[in-house]
Amino acid sequence: MILRHRPVELQLRHTFRLARGASDSRTNLIIEVEDDGLIGLGEAAPIARYGQDWRSAATAVEKMVEGLKDPRCFDSAVDRAAVAGQPAASAALEMALRDLAGKRLGAPVYRLAGIDPKPMPVTSFTIGIDEPEVVAEKVRQAEGFAALKIKLGGDDDRALLEAVRAVTDCPLRVDANEGWTLEQARVYLPWLADQGVELVEQPLPAGQIEEMRRLKDISPLPLFADESVGRASDIPALAAGFHGINIKFMKCGGMGEALRMIAVARAHGLKTMLGCMVESSLAITAAAHLAPLVDFADLDGNLLVTNDPFRGATVANGRLVLPAGPGLGVDPRDV
Ligand code: MG
C-alpha cells in the first residue's frame, strides 16, 4: 500500500468567531492510500486546542501506516496503530481505508456498514459569533436550511439571539462552547426555550460535570456534550449531566469509534448528534455515511469554506443527501 499526503488550506467564508477566539482559514491534511490500483481518500482536521496541526497529523499517519499489515483489515488495526493524541490522523486513515474497501467491493461505505440511507436527520447550518446586524445577514443567506446552530457564549447573547429571531422562524440550536457559568446558564435556558431553541450544546466548561448534573435537573432544553466528550469511554460519566452527545470523527478517531459511541450513548439513554470541525466535503461526506443512525446532524463544515477541493454529500430540504458512488462517493473538484 502506498501513502501520499498533502496539506490543504481551507479559506473560511466568514471570520470564524467562537467564545475562544477567531480565524480566517484552517489547514487540514488530505491523504491517499493506493492499493491494487485503487485510491482511498481521507482527511484530518487537526484540532489546535489539543496541540495538533497538519504536520503532527501527517507524521502520525505515516507511523500508523507502517504498523498496518493489510489495508482490508482496518477495523481494530487502526486502533492498534493509533498515535496518542492524534485522533484526527486515525480518522483520516480509517476514512481512506473504508473508501478503498468500498471501491474494491463496488459499494458505498454506508452499505458496507448495513445502514439504510433513507431516514436522514435535519442538518444545521452554523452561524458564528458576530455583530447582531452581521448575524442577521448570515441568517438570511442560510435560507433553505431547516435548522440553524447559533454560536453563543459571547458578551451579548440575548441581543445576538434576538437578532436571529427577528429574521427567521427556523428551529435554532445553540452552542455555548463552554462560554457560560452555571448561574448564567440557569437564566439563559428558560429564555432560550421560549425562543424556540431545540437544544443547547456545551453550556459549561468541559470539566464541570457536577455543575452539569445540577443544570440537567432544571433544564427545560436537552443539553448536549461536545467539549466534554471524546470517545465512547467518556460517555458513562456524562450521562447524569447531559441528555445527548456530539460525536466528531476528528475527536474520536473515525467511523469505527463513532459507531461504538452511538451504541454506548443509546445504552445510557442519551441522544446522539454527528458534528464536525471545519472540513472539506471529503470528511463531511464520511461522517454523513453514519448520519441515518443519529438524532441530529451538524455537518456543515464544508459549507463554511470557499475553496472546497471535493464534492460529495449535499443538502436538500435541510437534510443530507449521500452520493451514489462506491466507497465514500467523493470526487475531486476543480478549484
Ligand atoms: Mg460544539
Short mmCIF file of C-alpha atoms in Angstrom, two decimals, residues 98 108-121 249 255-256 258-259 262 266 274 285-294 322:
data_model
loop_
_atom_site.label_atom_id
_atom_site.label_comp_id
_atom_site.label_asym_id
_atom_site.label_seq_id
_atom_site.Cartn_x
_atom_site.Cartn_y
_atom_site.Cartn_z
CA ARG A 98 -13.06 2.40 4.22
CA PRO A 108 -20.92 2.77 -0.77
CA VAL A 109 -19.47 2.85 2.76
CA TYR A 110 -22.95 3.06 4.34
CA ARG A 111 -23.88 -0.15 2.52
CA LEU A 112 -20.80 -1.95 3.88
CA ALA A 113 -21.96 -0.91 7.37
CA GLY A 114 -25.52 -2.15 6.67
CA ILE A 115 -27.03 1.32 7.11
CA ASP A 116 -30.35 2.32 5.49
CA PRO A 117 -29.58 5.73 3.90
CA LYS A 118 -33.20 6.88 3.84
CA PRO A 119 -34.02 8.38 7.26
CA MET A 120 -31.57 11.30 7.12
CA PRO A 121 -31.69 13.79 10.02
CA PHE A 249 -14.70 11.79 13.85
CA MET A 255 -16.12 5.84 11.93
CA GLY A 256 -15.49 2.68 13.97
CA ALA A 258 -18.22 6.79 16.22
CA LEU A 259 -20.35 3.63 15.81
CA ILE A 262 -23.68 5.74 19.16
CA ARG A 266 -28.07 4.70 23.39
CA LEU A 274 -22.92 14.00 14.49
CA THR A 285 -19.28 13.04 3.49
CA ALA A 286 -17.53 10.35 5.54
CA ALA A 287 -19.49 11.45 8.62
CA ALA A 288 -22.69 11.73 6.57
CA HIS A 289 -22.49 7.98 5.88
CA LEU A 290 -23.39 7.48 9.59
CA ALA A 291 -25.99 10.26 9.73
CA PRO A 292 -29.01 7.92 9.33
CA LEU A 293 -28.11 6.45 12.74
CA VAL A 294 -28.20 9.70 14.78
CA LEU A 322 -25.45 10.84 0.26
#
